[in-house]
């Protein structure tokens, strides 16, 4: 069953702008993770935020988690053409597997 | 320190044949996951294994599909009597601990003619 749902499904921005992606989920979680996938490749782990954390930073990435709203957001600041990819959120809800959303396609135009 | 290795990268099979997909996890990782991805869709969990044990196979069809992770050698996802609907990208991932950061292979693109 689908746990995380990313929103919007597609986003097109200009280089230098910020990109914000949202993820909503249904059940309580232990952690939430964001991954990136370039076309035809495997997923690459970006960042993990635990249920007792509210915000986390990694380089140009900022992730927030609101467990009361069951939602997370991924912010990419000062986007680059190389950030063009699909982005997925994945949740650990205590079962022995990560459940991935359908993904969001980000296009950064040079 | 090689990453997760999957082979083959592309696999073409005719209906009714068998497909064997291999995955070597990262060194030191004992948790292996298989996911399936259709075009423009997310990843669907199939099976989670640790060495010599299937921990969760709730996402894997009961018929024709099987997976193993032997004590020695790679993890194998085996699809018997393939049908056109099996055409997809199959990704393997490994981790040191369950549900922590997953490292993915580049996937095997299975095409059934």
PDB file of C-alpha atoms in Angstrom:
ATOM      1  CA  UNK A   1       0.000   0.000   0.000  1.00  0.00           C
ATOM      2  CA  UNK A   2       1.180   3.508  -0.762  1.00  0.00           C
ATOM      3  CA  UNK A   3       2.297   5.402   2.320  1.00  0.00           C
ATOM      4  CA  UNK A   4       3.999   8.608   1.183  1.00  0.00           C
ATOM      5  CA  UNK A   5       2.486  10.799  -1.472  1.00  0.00           C
ATOM      6  CA  UNK A   6       4.603  13.558  -2.977  1.00  0.00           C
ATOM      7  CA  UNK A   7       3.143  16.849  -4.048  1.00  0.00           C
ATOM      8  CA  UNK A   8       3.340  18.372  -6.612  1.00  0.00           C
ATOM      9  CA  UNK A   9       3.815  15.503  -9.045  1.00  0.00           C
ATOM     10  CA  UNK A  10       5.926  17.671 -11.328  1.00  0.00           C
ATOM     11  CA  UNK A  11       7.716  20.962 -10.884  1.00  0.00           C
ATOM     12  CA  UNK A  12       9.611  23.068 -13.388  1.00  0.00           C
ATOM     13  CA  UNK A  13      11.760  25.977 -12.199  1.00  0.00           C
ATOM     14  CA  UNK A  14      14.661  28.137 -13.322  1.00  0.00           C
ATOM     15  CA  UNK A  15      18.193  27.653 -12.144  1.00  0.00           C
ATOM     16  CA  UNK A  16      18.826  29.557  -8.935  1.00  0.00           C
ATOM     17  CA  UNK A  17      15.258  29.295  -7.691  1.00  0.00           C
ATOM     18  CA  UNK A  18      14.248  27.228  -4.687  1.00  0.00           C
ATOM     19  CA  UNK A  19      12.263  24.010  -5.090  1.00  0.00           C
ATOM     20  CA  UNK A  20       9.886  22.731  -2.436  1.00  0.00           C
ATOM     21  CA  UNK A  21       8.409  19.250  -2.469  1.00  0.00           C
ATOM     22  CA  UNK A  22       5.886  17.924  -0.001  1.00  0.00           C
ATOM     23  CA  UNK A  23       5.185  14.433   1.244  1.00  0.00           C
ATOM     24  CA  UNK A  24       2.126  13.300   3.165  1.00  0.00           C
ATOM     25  CA  UNK A  25       1.746   9.942   4.839  1.00  0.00           C
ATOM     26  CA  UNK A  26      -0.981   8.057   6.633  1.00  0.00           C
ATOM     27  CA  UNK A  27       0.361   6.127   9.622  1.00  0.00           C
ATOM     28  CA  UNK A  28       2.813   6.948  12.413  1.00  0.00           C
ATOM     29  CA  UNK A  29       6.451   6.589  11.456  1.00  0.00           C
ATOM     30  CA  UNK A  30       9.881   5.921  12.927  1.00  0.00           C
ATOM     31  CA  UNK A  31      11.659   7.903  10.245  1.00  0.00           C
ATOM     32  CA  UNK A  32      11.111   9.500   6.865  1.00  0.00           C
ATOM     33  CA  UNK A  33      13.706   9.539   4.111  1.00  0.00           C
ATOM     34  CA  UNK A  34      14.128  11.409   0.836  1.00  0.00           C
ATOM     35  CA  UNK A  35      15.754   9.878  -2.224  1.00  0.00           C
ATOM     36  CA  UNK A  36      16.656  11.140  -5.674  1.00  0.00           C
ATOM     37  CA  UNK A  37      16.558   9.147  -8.904  1.00  0.00           C
ATOM     38  CA  UNK A  38      18.152  10.227 -12.134  1.00  0.00           C
ATOM     39  CA  UNK A  39      16.599   8.805 -15.270  1.00  0.00           C
ATOM     40  CA  UNK A  40      17.413   5.136 -15.716  1.00  0.00           C
ATOM     41  CA  UNK A  41      19.427   4.886 -12.514  1.00  0.00           C
ATOM     42  CA  UNK A  42      18.977   3.612  -8.991  1.00  0.00           C
ATOM     43  CA  UNK A  43      17.845   5.788  -6.109  1.00  0.00           C
ATOM     44  CA  UNK A  44      20.308   7.796  -4.087  1.00  0.00           C
ATOM     45  CA  UNK A  45      19.676   8.516  -0.418  1.00  0.00           C
ATOM     46  CA  UNK A  46      19.542  12.245   0.377  1.00  0.00           C
ATOM     47  CA  UNK A  47      18.500  12.651   3.979  1.00  0.00           C
ATOM     48  CA  UNK A  48      16.804  10.836   6.884  1.00  0.00           C
ATOM     49  CA  UNK A  49      14.724  12.570   9.526  1.00  0.00           C
ATOM     50  CA  UNK A  50      13.540  10.727  12.634  1.00  0.00           C
ATOM     51  CA  UNK A  51      10.089  11.092  14.157  1.00  0.00           C
ATOM     52  CA  UNK A  52      11.465  13.098  17.098  1.00  0.00           C
ATOM     53  CA  UNK A  53      13.203  15.600  14.808  1.00  0.00           C
ATOM     54  CA  UNK A  54      11.535  18.626  13.262  1.00  0.00           C
ATOM     55  CA  UNK A  55      14.147  19.939  10.849  1.00  0.00           C
ATOM     56  CA  UNK A  56      17.373  18.775   9.292  1.00  0.00           C
ATOM     57  CA  UNK A  57      19.888  20.321   6.906  1.00  0.00           C
ATOM     58  CA  UNK A  58      22.379  18.837   4.499  1.00  0.00           C
ATOM     59  CA  UNK A  59      24.150  21.252   2.156  1.00  0.00           C
ATOM     60  CA  UNK A  60      21.478  22.900   0.001  1.00  0.00           C
ATOM     61  CA  UNK A  61      18.808  20.547   1.322  1.00  0.00           C
ATOM     62  CA  UNK A  62      16.444  21.324   4.160  1.00  0.00           C
ATOM     63  CA  UNK A  63      13.894  18.797   5.382  1.00  0.00           C
ATOM     64  CA  UNK A  64      11.096  19.452   7.829  1.00  0.00           C
ATOM     65  CA  UNK A  65       8.803  16.967   9.520  1.00  0.00           C
ATOM     66  CA  UNK A  66       5.425  17.699  11.091  1.00  0.00           C
ATOM     67  CA  UNK A  67       4.189  14.506  12.722  1.00  0.00           C
ATOM     68  CA  UNK A  68       0.921  16.139  13.813  1.00  0.00           C
ATOM     69  CA  UNK A  69       0.061  16.797  10.162  1.00  0.00           C
ATOM     70  CA  UNK A  70       1.797  13.645   8.950  1.00  0.00           C
ATOM     71  CA  UNK A  71       3.763  15.609   6.404  1.00  0.00           C
ATOM     72  CA  UNK A  72       7.307  16.442   5.397  1.00  0.00           C
ATOM     73  CA  UNK A  73       8.829  18.924   3.007  1.00  0.00           C
ATOM     74  CA  UNK A  74      12.099  18.926   1.099  1.00  0.00           C
ATOM     75  CA  UNK A  75      13.537  22.280   0.136  1.00  0.00           C
ATOM     76  CA  UNK A  76      16.353  22.553  -2.388  1.00  0.00           C
ATOM     77  CA  UNK A  77      17.859  26.030  -2.344  1.00  0.00           C
ATOM     78  CA  UNK A  78      19.646  27.719  -5.239  1.00  0.00           C
ATOM     79  CA  UNK A  79      18.730  24.913  -7.616  1.00  0.00           C
ATOM     80  CA  UNK A  80      21.024  23.779 -10.404  1.00  0.00           C
ATOM     81  CA  UNK A  81      20.351  22.018 -13.694  1.00  0.00           C
ATOM     82  CA  UNK A  82      22.016  18.937 -12.157  1.00  0.00           C
ATOM     83  CA  UNK A  83      19.203  18.775  -9.574  1.00  0.00           C
ATOM     84  CA  UNK A  84      16.856  17.685 -12.379  1.00  0.00           C
ATOM     85  CA  UNK A  85      15.619  14.261 -11.247  1.00  0.00           C
ATOM     86  CA  UNK A  86      12.718  12.449  -9.618  1.00  0.00           C
ATOM     87  CA  UNK A  87      12.450  12.777  -5.859  1.00  0.00           C
ATOM     88  CA  UNK A  88      10.827  10.205  -3.592  1.00  0.00           C
ATOM     89  CA  UNK A  89       9.888  10.176   0.048  1.00  0.00           C
ATOM     90  CA  UNK A  90       9.939   6.876   1.900  1.00  0.00           C
ATOM     91  CA  UNK A  91       8.596   6.042   5.328  1.00  0.00           C
ATOM     92  CA  UNK A  92       9.543   3.525   7.979  1.00  0.00           C
ATOM     93  CA  UNK A  93       6.297   2.801   9.785  1.00  0.00           C
ATOM     94  CA  UNK A  94       7.600  -0.031  11.917  1.00  0.00           C
ATOM     95  CA  UNK A  95       7.119  -2.735   9.313  1.00  0.00           C
ATOM     96  CA  UNK A  96      10.295  -4.276   8.023  1.00  0.00           C
ATOM     97  CA  UNK A  97      10.400  -2.313   4.799  1.00  0.00           C
ATOM     98  CA  UNK A  98      10.527   1.244   3.515  1.00  0.00           C
ATOM     99  CA  UNK A  99       7.404   2.322   1.654  1.00  0.00           C
ATOM    100  CA  UNK A 100       8.002   4.734  -1.216  1.00  0.00           C
ATOM    101  CA  UNK A 101       5.740   7.351  -2.729  1.00  0.00           C
ATOM    102  CA  UNK A 102       5.168   7.687  -6.467  1.00  0.00           C
ATOM    103  CA  UNK A 103       7.740  10.415  -6.765  1.00  0.00           C
ATOM    104  CA  UNK A 104       7.919  13.951  -7.995  1.00  0.00           C
ATOM    105  CA  UNK A 105       9.671  15.024 -11.171  1.00  0.00           C
ATOM    106  CA  UNK A 106      11.763  18.176 -10.810  1.00  0.00           C
ATOM    107  CA  UNK A 107      13.060  19.994 -13.880  1.00  0.00           C
ATOM    108  CA  UNK A 108      15.549  22.803 -13.395  1.00  0.00           C
ATOM    109  CA  UNK A 109      15.938  24.873 -16.540  1.00  0.00           C
ATOM    110  CA  UNK A 110      19.332  26.483 -17.165  1.00  0.00           C
TER     111      UNK A 110
ATOM    112  CA  UNK B   1      34.391   0.017  -1.731  1.00  0.00           C
ATOM    113  CA  UNK B   2      32.021  -1.077  -4.464  1.00  0.00           C
ATOM    114  CA  UNK B   3      28.388  -0.132  -4.182  1.00  0.00           C
ATOM    115  CA  UNK B   4      25.431  -2.421  -4.693  1.00  0.00           C
ATOM    116  CA  UNK B   5      26.033  -4.410  -7.855  1.00  0.00           C
ATOM    117  CA  UNK B   6      23.189  -5.711  -9.947  1.00  0.00           C
ATOM    118  CA  UNK B   7      23.422  -7.797 -13.056  1.00  0.00           C
ATOM    119  CA  UNK B   8      22.491  -8.054 -15.737  1.00  0.00           C
ATOM    120  CA  UNK B   9      21.702  -4.425 -16.471  1.00  0.00           C
ATOM    121  CA  UNK B  10      19.249  -5.428 -19.176  1.00  0.00           C
ATOM    122  CA  UNK B  11      17.550  -8.784 -19.577  1.00  0.00           C
ATOM    123  CA  UNK B  12      15.331  -9.827 -22.452  1.00  0.00           C
ATOM    124  CA  UNK B  13      13.209 -12.928 -22.121  1.00  0.00           C
ATOM    125  CA  UNK B  14      10.427 -14.516 -24.141  1.00  0.00           C
ATOM    126  CA  UNK B  15       7.156 -15.407 -22.487  1.00  0.00           C
ATOM    127  CA  UNK B  16       7.468 -18.638 -20.523  1.00  0.00           C
ATOM    128  CA  UNK B  17      11.220 -18.368 -19.919  1.00  0.00           C
ATOM    129  CA  UNK B  18      12.914 -17.861 -16.583  1.00  0.00           C
ATOM    130  CA  UNK B  19      14.566 -14.635 -15.428  1.00  0.00           C
ATOM    131  CA  UNK B  20      17.311 -14.607 -12.813  1.00  0.00           C
ATOM    132  CA  UNK B  21      18.350 -11.267 -11.388  1.00  0.00           C
ATOM    133  CA  UNK B  22      21.435 -10.965  -9.211  1.00  0.00           C
ATOM    134  CA  UNK B  23      22.352  -8.510  -6.504  1.00  0.00           C
ATOM    135  CA  UNK B  24      25.546  -8.217  -4.509  1.00  0.00           C
ATOM    136  CA  UNK B  25      25.032  -5.916  -1.524  1.00  0.00           C
ATOM    137  CA  UNK B  26      27.573  -3.451  -0.275  1.00  0.00           C
ATOM    138  CA  UNK B  27      30.349  -4.936   1.813  1.00  0.00           C
ATOM    139  CA  UNK B  28      29.248  -5.311   5.397  1.00  0.00           C
ATOM    140  CA  UNK B  29      25.538  -5.063   4.618  1.00  0.00           C
ATOM    141  CA  UNK B  30      23.380  -7.984   5.671  1.00  0.00           C
ATOM    142  CA  UNK B  31      19.962  -6.563   4.739  1.00  0.00           C
ATOM    143  CA  UNK B  32      18.778  -6.832   1.127  1.00  0.00           C
ATOM    144  CA  UNK B  33      15.570  -5.467  -0.371  1.00  0.00           C
ATOM    145  CA  UNK B  34      14.071  -5.968  -3.812  1.00  0.00           C
ATOM    146  CA  UNK B  35      11.780  -3.366  -5.356  1.00  0.00           C
ATOM    147  CA  UNK B  36      10.009  -3.197  -8.689  1.00  0.00           C
ATOM    148  CA  UNK B  37       9.389   0.002 -10.642  1.00  0.00           C
ATOM    149  CA  UNK B  38       7.113   0.585 -13.579  1.00  0.00           C
ATOM    150  CA  UNK B  39       7.642   3.638 -15.834  1.00  0.00           C
ATOM    151  CA  UNK B  40       6.610   6.930 -14.206  1.00  0.00           C
ATOM    152  CA  UNK B  41       5.781   5.144 -10.961  1.00  0.00           C
ATOM    153  CA  UNK B  42       7.309   4.724  -7.551  1.00  0.00           C
ATOM    154  CA  UNK B  43       8.969   1.669  -6.152  1.00  0.00           C
ATOM    155  CA  UNK B  44       6.847  -1.243  -5.028  1.00  0.00           C
ATOM    156  CA  UNK B  45       8.341  -3.359  -2.272  1.00  0.00           C
ATOM    157  CA  UNK B  46       8.727  -7.023  -3.111  1.00  0.00           C
ATOM    158  CA  UNK B  47      10.873  -8.815  -0.549  1.00  0.00           C
ATOM    159  CA  UNK B  48      13.277  -8.213   2.338  1.00  0.00           C
ATOM    160  CA  UNK B  49      15.984 -10.743   3.137  1.00  0.00           C
ATOM    161  CA  UNK B  50      18.836 -11.237   5.537  1.00  0.00           C
ATOM    162  CA  UNK B  51      21.498 -13.871   5.077  1.00  0.00           C
ATOM    163  CA  UNK B  52      19.743 -17.200   4.491  1.00  0.00           C
ATOM    164  CA  UNK B  53      16.402 -15.825   5.705  1.00  0.00           C
ATOM    165  CA  UNK B  54      13.367 -14.253   4.077  1.00  0.00           C
ATOM    166  CA  UNK B  55      12.113 -11.659   6.545  1.00  0.00           C
ATOM    167  CA  UNK B  56       9.183 -10.170   4.624  1.00  0.00           C
ATOM    168  CA  UNK B  57       7.916 -11.340   1.249  1.00  0.00           C
ATOM    169  CA  UNK B  58       4.531  -9.664   1.446  1.00  0.00           C
ATOM    170  CA  UNK B  59       5.071  -7.712  -1.785  1.00  0.00           C
ATOM    171  CA  UNK B  60       6.082 -10.664  -3.899  1.00  0.00           C
ATOM    172  CA  UNK B  61       3.514 -12.646  -5.901  1.00  0.00           C
ATOM    173  CA  UNK B  62       3.078 -16.121  -4.419  1.00  0.00           C
ATOM    174  CA  UNK B  63       3.408 -17.825  -7.771  1.00  0.00           C
ATOM    175  CA  UNK B  64       6.363 -17.751 -10.145  1.00  0.00           C
ATOM    176  CA  UNK B  65       8.466 -15.394  -7.977  1.00  0.00           C
ATOM    177  CA  UNK B  66      11.098 -16.449  -5.471  1.00  0.00           C
ATOM    178  CA  UNK B  67      14.082 -14.839  -3.788  1.00  0.00           C
ATOM    179  CA  UNK B  68      17.085 -16.029  -1.868  1.00  0.00           C
ATOM    180  CA  UNK B  69      20.120 -14.591  -0.143  1.00  0.00           C
ATOM    181  CA  UNK B  70      22.487 -17.487   0.515  1.00  0.00           C
ATOM    182  CA  UNK B  71      25.303 -17.532   3.024  1.00  0.00           C
ATOM    183  CA  UNK B  72      27.766 -17.184   0.186  1.00  0.00           C
ATOM    184  CA  UNK B  73      27.118 -15.322  -3.037  1.00  0.00           C
ATOM    185  CA  UNK B  74      24.636 -12.743  -4.280  1.00  0.00           C
ATOM    186  CA  UNK B  75      20.945 -12.434  -3.627  1.00  0.00           C
ATOM    187  CA  UNK B  76      18.859 -13.842  -6.475  1.00  0.00           C
ATOM    188  CA  UNK B  77      15.385 -12.817  -7.579  1.00  0.00           C
ATOM    189  CA  UNK B  78      13.945 -15.524  -9.767  1.00  0.00           C
ATOM    190  CA  UNK B  79      10.885 -15.180 -11.974  1.00  0.00           C
ATOM    191  CA  UNK B  80       9.650 -18.358 -13.596  1.00  0.00           C
ATOM    192  CA  UNK B  81       7.482 -18.519 -16.723  1.00  0.00           C
ATOM    193  CA  UNK B  82       7.681 -14.783 -17.306  1.00  0.00           C
ATOM    194  CA  UNK B  83       4.734 -12.893 -18.759  1.00  0.00           C
ATOM    195  CA  UNK B  84       4.624  -9.478 -20.458  1.00  0.00           C
ATOM    196  CA  UNK B  85       3.348  -7.904 -17.245  1.00  0.00           C
ATOM    197  CA  UNK B  86       6.644  -8.782 -15.538  1.00  0.00           C
ATOM    198  CA  UNK B  87       8.421  -6.213 -17.719  1.00  0.00           C
ATOM    199  CA  UNK B  88       9.756  -3.576 -15.320  1.00  0.00           C
ATOM    200  CA  UNK B  89      12.892  -2.267 -13.653  1.00  0.00           C
ATOM    201  CA  UNK B  90      13.900  -4.344 -10.648  1.00  0.00           C
ATOM    202  CA  UNK B  91      16.020  -2.627  -8.044  1.00  0.00           C
ATOM    203  CA  UNK B  92      17.988  -4.147  -5.229  1.00  0.00           C
ATOM    204  CA  UNK B  93      19.027  -2.177  -2.159  1.00  0.00           C
ATOM    205  CA  UNK B  94      21.100  -3.022   0.879  1.00  0.00           C
ATOM    206  CA  UNK B  95      21.587  -1.553   4.323  1.00  0.00           C
ATOM    207  CA  UNK B  96      23.483  -2.201   7.528  1.00  0.00           C
ATOM    208  CA  UNK B  97      20.331  -2.014   9.641  1.00  0.00           C
ATOM    209  CA  UNK B  98      16.721  -2.485   8.656  1.00  0.00           C
ATOM    210  CA  UNK B  99      14.944   0.599   7.360  1.00  0.00           C
ATOM    211  CA  UNK B 100      17.964   2.828   7.770  1.00  0.00           C
ATOM    212  CA  UNK B 101      19.644   4.428   4.777  1.00  0.00           C
ATOM    213  CA  UNK B 102      19.312   2.182   1.737  1.00  0.00           C
ATOM    214  CA  UNK B 103      21.954   1.936  -0.955  1.00  0.00           C
ATOM    215  CA  UNK B 104      20.509   1.055  -4.350  1.00  0.00           C
ATOM    216  CA  UNK B 105      21.946  -0.750  -7.316  1.00  0.00           C
ATOM    217  CA  UNK B 106      21.469   0.537 -10.852  1.00  0.00           C
ATOM    218  CA  UNK B 107      18.666  -1.916 -11.457  1.00  0.00           C
ATOM    219  CA  UNK B 108      17.890  -4.649 -13.970  1.00  0.00           C
ATOM    220  CA  UNK B 109      15.522  -3.712 -16.779  1.00  0.00           C
ATOM    221  CA  UNK B 110      13.548  -6.830 -17.645  1.00  0.00           C
ATOM    222  CA  UNK B 111      11.796  -6.892 -20.993  1.00  0.00           C
ATOM    223  CA  UNK B 112       9.479  -9.776 -21.809  1.00  0.00           C
ATOM    224  CA  UNK B 113       8.746 -10.253 -25.496  1.00  0.00           C
TER     225      UNK B 113
END
